[in-house]
Coordinates of C-alpha atoms in Angstrom, one line a residue:
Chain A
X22 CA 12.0 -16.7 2.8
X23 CA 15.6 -16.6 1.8
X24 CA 16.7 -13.5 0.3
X25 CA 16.4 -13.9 -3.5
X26 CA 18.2 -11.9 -6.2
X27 CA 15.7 -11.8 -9.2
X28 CA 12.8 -11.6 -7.0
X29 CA 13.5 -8.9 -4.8
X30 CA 14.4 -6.6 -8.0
X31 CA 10.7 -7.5 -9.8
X32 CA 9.7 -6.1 -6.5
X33 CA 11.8 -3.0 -7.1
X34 CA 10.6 -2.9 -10.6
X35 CA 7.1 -2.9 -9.2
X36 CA 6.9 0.4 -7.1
X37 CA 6.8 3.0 -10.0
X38 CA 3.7 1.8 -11.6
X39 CA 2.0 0.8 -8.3
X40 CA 2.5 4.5 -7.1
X41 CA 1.5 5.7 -10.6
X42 CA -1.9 3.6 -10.0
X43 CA -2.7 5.1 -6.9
X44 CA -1.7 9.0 -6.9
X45 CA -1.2 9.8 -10.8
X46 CA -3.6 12.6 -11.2
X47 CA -5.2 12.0 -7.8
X48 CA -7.1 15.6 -6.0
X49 CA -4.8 17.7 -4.5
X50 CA -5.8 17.4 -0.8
X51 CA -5.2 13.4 -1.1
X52 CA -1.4 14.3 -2.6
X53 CA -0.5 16.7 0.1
X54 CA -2.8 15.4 3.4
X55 CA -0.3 13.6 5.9
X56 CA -0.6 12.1 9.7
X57 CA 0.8 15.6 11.5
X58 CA 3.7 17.8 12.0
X59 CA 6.5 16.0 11.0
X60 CA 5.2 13.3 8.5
X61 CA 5.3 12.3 5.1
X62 CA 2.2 13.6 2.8
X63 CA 2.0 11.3 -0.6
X64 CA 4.1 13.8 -2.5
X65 CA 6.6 13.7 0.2
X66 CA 7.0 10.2 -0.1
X67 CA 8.0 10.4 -3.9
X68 CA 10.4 12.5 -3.2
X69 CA 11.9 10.4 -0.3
X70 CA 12.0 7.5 -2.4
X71 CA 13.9 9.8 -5.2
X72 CA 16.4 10.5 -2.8
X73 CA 16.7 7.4 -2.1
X74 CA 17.5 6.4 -5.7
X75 CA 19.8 9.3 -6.1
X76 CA 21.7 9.2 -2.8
X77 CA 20.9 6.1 -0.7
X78 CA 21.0 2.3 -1.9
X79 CA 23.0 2.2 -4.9
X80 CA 25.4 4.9 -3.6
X81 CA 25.6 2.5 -0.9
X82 CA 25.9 -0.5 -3.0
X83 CA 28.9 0.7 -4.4
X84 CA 30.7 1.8 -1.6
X85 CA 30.6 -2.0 -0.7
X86 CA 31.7 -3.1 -3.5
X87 CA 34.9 -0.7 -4.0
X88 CA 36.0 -2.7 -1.3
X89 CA 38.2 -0.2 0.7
X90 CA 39.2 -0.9 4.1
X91 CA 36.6 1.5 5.8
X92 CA 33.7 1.4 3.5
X93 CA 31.5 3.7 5.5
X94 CA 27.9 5.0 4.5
X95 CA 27.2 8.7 4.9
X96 CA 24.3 9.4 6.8
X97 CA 20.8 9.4 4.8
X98 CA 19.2 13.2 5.0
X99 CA 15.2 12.1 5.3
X100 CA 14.4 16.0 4.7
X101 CA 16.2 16.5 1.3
X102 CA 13.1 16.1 -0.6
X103 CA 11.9 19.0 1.2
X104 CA 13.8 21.7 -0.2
X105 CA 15.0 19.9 -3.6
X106 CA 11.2 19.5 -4.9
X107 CA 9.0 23.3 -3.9
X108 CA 7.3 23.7 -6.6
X109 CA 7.5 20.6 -8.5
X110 CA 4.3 19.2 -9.5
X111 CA 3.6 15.3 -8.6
X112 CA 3.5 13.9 -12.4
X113 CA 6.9 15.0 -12.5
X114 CA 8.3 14.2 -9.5
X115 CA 6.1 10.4 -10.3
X116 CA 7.9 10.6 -13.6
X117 CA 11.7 11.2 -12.2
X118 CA 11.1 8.2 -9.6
X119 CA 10.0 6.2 -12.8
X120 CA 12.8 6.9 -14.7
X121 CA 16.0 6.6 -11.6
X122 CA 14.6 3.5 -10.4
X123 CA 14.6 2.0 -14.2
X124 CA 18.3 3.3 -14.2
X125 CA 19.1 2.1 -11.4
X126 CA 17.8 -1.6 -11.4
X127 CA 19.5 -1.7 -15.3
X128 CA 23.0 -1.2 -13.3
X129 CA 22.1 -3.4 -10.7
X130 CA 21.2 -6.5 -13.1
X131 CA 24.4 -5.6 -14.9
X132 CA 26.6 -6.6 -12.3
X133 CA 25.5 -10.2 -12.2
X134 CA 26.2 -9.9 -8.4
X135 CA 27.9 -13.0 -6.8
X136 CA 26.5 -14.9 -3.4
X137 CA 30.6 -14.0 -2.5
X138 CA 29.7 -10.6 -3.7
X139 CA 26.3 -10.1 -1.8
X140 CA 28.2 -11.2 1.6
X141 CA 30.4 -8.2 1.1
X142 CA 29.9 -5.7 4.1
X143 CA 30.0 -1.9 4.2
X144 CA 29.4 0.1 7.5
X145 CA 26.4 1.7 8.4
X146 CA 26.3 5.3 10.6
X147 CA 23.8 3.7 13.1
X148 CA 24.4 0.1 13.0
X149 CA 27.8 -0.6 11.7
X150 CA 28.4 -3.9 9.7
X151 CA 25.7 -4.8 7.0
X152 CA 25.8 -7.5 3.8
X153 CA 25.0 -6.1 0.5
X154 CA 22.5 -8.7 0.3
X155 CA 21.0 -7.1 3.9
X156 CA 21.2 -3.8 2.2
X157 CA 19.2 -4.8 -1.0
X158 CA 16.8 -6.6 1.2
X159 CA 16.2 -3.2 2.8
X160 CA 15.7 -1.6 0.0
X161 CA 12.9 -3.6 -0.9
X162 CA 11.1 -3.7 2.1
X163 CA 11.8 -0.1 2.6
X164 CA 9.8 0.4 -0.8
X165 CA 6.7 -1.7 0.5
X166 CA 6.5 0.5 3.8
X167 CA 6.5 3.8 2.0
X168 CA 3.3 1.9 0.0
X169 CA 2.1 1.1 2.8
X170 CA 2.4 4.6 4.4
X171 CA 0.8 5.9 1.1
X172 CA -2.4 4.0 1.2
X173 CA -3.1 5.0 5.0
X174 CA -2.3 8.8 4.3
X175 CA -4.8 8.9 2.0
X176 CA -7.3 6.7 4.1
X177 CA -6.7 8.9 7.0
X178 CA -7.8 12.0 5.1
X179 CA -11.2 10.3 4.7
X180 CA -11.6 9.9 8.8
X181 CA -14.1 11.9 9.2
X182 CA -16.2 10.7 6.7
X183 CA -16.8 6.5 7.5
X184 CA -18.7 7.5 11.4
X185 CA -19.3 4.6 12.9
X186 CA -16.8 2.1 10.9
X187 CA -13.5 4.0 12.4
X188 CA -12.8 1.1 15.0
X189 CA -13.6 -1.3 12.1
X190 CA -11.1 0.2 9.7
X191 CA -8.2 -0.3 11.8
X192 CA -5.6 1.6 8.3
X193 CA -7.5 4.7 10.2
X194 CA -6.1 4.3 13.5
X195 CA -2.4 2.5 12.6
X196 CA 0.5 4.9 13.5
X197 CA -1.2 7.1 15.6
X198 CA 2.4 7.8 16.5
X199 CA 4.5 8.4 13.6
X200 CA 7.1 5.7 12.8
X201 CA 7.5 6.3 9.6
Chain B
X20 CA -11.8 16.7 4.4
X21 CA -15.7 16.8 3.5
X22 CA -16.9 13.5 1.4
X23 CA -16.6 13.6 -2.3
X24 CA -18.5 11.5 -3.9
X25 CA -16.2 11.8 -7.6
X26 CA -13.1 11.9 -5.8
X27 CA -14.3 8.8 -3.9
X28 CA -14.8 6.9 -7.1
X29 CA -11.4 8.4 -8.6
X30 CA -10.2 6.3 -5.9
X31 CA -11.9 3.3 -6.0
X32 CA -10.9 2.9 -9.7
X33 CA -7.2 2.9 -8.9
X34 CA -7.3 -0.2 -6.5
X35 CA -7.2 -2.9 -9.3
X36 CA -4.7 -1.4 -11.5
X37 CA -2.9 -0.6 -8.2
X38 CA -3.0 -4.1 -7.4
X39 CA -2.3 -5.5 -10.6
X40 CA 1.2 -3.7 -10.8
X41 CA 1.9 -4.5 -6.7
X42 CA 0.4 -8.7 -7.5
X43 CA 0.6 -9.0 -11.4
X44 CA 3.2 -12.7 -11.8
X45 CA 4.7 -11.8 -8.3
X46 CA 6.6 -15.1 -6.8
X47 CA 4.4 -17.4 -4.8
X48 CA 6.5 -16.8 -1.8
X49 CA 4.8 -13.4 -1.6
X50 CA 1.5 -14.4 -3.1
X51 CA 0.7 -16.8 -0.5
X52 CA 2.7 -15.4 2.5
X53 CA 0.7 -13.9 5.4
X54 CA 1.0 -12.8 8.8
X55 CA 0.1 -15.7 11.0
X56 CA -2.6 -17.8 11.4
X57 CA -6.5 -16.2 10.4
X58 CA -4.7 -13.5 8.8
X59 CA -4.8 -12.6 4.7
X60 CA -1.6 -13.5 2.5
X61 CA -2.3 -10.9 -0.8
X62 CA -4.5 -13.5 -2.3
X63 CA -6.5 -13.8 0.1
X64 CA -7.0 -9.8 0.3
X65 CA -7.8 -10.2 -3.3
X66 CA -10.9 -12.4 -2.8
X67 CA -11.9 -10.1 -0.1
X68 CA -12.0 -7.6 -2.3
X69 CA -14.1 -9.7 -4.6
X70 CA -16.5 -10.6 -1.7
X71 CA -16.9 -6.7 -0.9
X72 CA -17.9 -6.2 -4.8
X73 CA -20.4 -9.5 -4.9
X74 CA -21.9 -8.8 -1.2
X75 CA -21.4 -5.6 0.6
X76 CA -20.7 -2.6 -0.7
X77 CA -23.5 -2.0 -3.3
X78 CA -25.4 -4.7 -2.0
X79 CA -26.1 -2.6 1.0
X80 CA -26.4 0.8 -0.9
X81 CA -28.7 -0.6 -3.0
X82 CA -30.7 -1.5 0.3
X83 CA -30.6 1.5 1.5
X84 CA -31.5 3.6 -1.8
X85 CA -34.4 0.5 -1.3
X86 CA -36.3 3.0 1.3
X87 CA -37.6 -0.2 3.2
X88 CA -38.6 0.9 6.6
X89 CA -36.1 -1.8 8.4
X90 CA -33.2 -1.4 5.8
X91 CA -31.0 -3.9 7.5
X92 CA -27.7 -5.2 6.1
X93 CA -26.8 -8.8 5.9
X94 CA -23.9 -9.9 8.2
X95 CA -20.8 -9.7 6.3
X96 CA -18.9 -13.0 6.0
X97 CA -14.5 -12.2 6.3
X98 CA -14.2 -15.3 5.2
X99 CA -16.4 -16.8 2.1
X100 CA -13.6 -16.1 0.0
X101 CA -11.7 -19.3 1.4
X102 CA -14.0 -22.0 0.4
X103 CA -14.6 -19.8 -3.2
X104 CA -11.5 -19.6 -4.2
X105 CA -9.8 -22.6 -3.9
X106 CA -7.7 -23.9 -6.9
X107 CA -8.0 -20.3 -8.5
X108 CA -4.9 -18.7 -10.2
X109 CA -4.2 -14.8 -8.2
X110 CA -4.6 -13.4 -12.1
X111 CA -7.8 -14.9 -12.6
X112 CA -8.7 -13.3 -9.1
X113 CA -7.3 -9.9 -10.0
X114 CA -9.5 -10.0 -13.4
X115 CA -12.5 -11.3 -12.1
X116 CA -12.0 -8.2 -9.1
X117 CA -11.0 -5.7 -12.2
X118 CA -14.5 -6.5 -13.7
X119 CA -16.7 -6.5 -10.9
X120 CA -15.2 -3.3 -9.1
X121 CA -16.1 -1.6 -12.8
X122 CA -18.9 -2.6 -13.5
X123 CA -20.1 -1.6 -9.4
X124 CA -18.7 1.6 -10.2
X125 CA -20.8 2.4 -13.8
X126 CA -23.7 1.6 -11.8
X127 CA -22.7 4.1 -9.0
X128 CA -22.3 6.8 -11.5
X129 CA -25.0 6.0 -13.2
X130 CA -27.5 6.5 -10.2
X131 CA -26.7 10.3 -10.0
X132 CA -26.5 10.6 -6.5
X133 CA -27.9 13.6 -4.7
X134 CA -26.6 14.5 -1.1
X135 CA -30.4 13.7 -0.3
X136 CA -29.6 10.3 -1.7
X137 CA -26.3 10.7 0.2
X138 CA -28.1 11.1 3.8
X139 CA -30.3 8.3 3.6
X140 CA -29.6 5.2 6.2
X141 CA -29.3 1.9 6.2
X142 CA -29.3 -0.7 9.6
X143 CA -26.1 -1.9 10.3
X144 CA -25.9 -5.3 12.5
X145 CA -22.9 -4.3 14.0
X146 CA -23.3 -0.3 14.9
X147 CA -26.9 0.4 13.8
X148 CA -27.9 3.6 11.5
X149 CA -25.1 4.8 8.6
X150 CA -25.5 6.9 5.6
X151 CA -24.9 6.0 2.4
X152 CA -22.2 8.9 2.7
X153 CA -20.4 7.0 5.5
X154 CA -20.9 3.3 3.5
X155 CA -19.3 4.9 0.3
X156 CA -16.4 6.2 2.0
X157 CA -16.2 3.2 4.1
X158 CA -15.7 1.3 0.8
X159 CA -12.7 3.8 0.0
X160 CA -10.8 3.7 3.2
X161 CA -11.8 -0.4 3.4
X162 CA -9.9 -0.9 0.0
X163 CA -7.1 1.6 0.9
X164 CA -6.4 -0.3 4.4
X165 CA -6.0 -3.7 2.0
X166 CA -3.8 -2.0 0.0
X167 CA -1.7 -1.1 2.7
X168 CA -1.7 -4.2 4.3
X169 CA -1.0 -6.3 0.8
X170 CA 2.4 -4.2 1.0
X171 CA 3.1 -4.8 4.7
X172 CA 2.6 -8.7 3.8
X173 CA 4.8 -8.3 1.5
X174 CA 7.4 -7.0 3.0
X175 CA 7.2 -9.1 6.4
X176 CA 7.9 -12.3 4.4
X177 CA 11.5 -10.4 4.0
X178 CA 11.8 -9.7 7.6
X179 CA 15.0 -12.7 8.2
X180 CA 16.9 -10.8 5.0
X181 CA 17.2 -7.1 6.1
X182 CA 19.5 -8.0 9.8
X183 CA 20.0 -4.8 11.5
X184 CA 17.6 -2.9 9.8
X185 CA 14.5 -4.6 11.4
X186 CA 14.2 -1.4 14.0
X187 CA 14.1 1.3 11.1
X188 CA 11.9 -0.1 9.0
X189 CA 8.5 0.3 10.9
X190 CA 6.8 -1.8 7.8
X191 CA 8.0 -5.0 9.3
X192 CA 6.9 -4.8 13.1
X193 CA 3.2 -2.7 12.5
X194 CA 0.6 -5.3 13.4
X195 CA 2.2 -7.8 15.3
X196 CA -1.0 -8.7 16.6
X197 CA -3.3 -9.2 13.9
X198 CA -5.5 -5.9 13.4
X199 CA -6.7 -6.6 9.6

């Protein structure tokens, strides 16, 4: 499927209320379960995804299109959330996500980016050269594996409750080792 | 986490709205796109969904509330949504599943479950004796799993967009053989 302009922001558009569907005003231990040490709980995600909003793909957006000779990405802190959001409650943190991603998609659709302007290329810290168009790609399907991630969190915290049907319900035994 | 039957049907409520916001007017490219062949593209998860409502779930509780002395559930068939649903628009499938998941779940609450209701069995052809405990949450963790793999659909069909990033974003290489 060739990458697509309009499309891939719908998609964008799509993650608020889809994560509003499934964890507005959802129990406690369903927000805040995750897959071990080290991984994201439902709650944690939103706030990844804030960062995201606030410090990742637009940031980066524009650094490619300032067009300077060495249009390098700072590295992406996947712990900020961690700190920024103690003692925030989920509605608001569901809220904030809500309203940057909004903001953000309004400036991207304001642009009226270019196919010469989405073959622009900035430099990433781990792989170097990327397209914008690459970059807003990953955005995107960076959105649909943190839904992903959300839905099996919360299946895994049911495990112990389906008995016999674990080996049929394989959401309960993906990522046994974290990967994302 | 032990099995709660109101937070079990907080959940099951959330799956059509959930997919309505994920599937709602999406592009066909995504609508129809799956992971290779005998696997589901979103639409087909949808009529899966719709099978489950029409011929599993409370089908087979209401066999086991039956207290028949063989209380044996009919084979599921993965697959009767195929023939079904042919010509069918995705919104008229996300309707028709909106419907039937609410009405299956005003039955639920309206049978007043006890946990002696909870511990009864029912014969299942594939791993013998379940609870209705176990079917129930089966149900939750079955719809969470299609959740889940509607967004990793998704985002595979944008797998030749995001170049380097294939290797960071886990999304795009979980199930390379077919799982779900």
């Amino acid at each position: 499927m060739a990458f697509d302009l309009a499309r891939s922001t719908d998609v964008l558009r799509r993650t608020p209320p889809t994560l509003q569907s499934l964890l507005g005003g959802l129990a406690e231990p369903l927000v805040r379960g995750n897959e071990g040490p080290e991984t994201f709980s439902p709650f944690d995600v939103v706030g990844h995804l804030i960062d995201g909003e606030e410090t990742d793909w637009m940031t980066r957006a524009r650094i490619i299109l300032a067009r300077d000779k060495e249009p390098k990405f700072e590295p992406y802190d996947r712990f900020r959330h961690k700190a920024r959001n103690k003692g925030r409650s989920l509605t608001s943190l569901l809220d904030e996500f809500s309203r940057l991603r909004a903001s953000n998609l309004d400036q991207l659709q304001a642009w009226k980016l270019t196919p010469a302007q989405l073959d622009l290329t900035g430099i990433h810290p781990k792989f170097g050269r990327v397209t914008l168009r690459q970059l807003l790609a990953a955005w995107v399907v960076h959105d649909l594996g943190h839904v992903a991630q959300v839905a099996r969190v919360m299946a895994k915290q049911m495990k112990d409750d389906v008995g016999p049907w674990v080996p049929f319900l394989p959401v309960l035994t993906d990522h046994e080792m974290p990967r994302s």
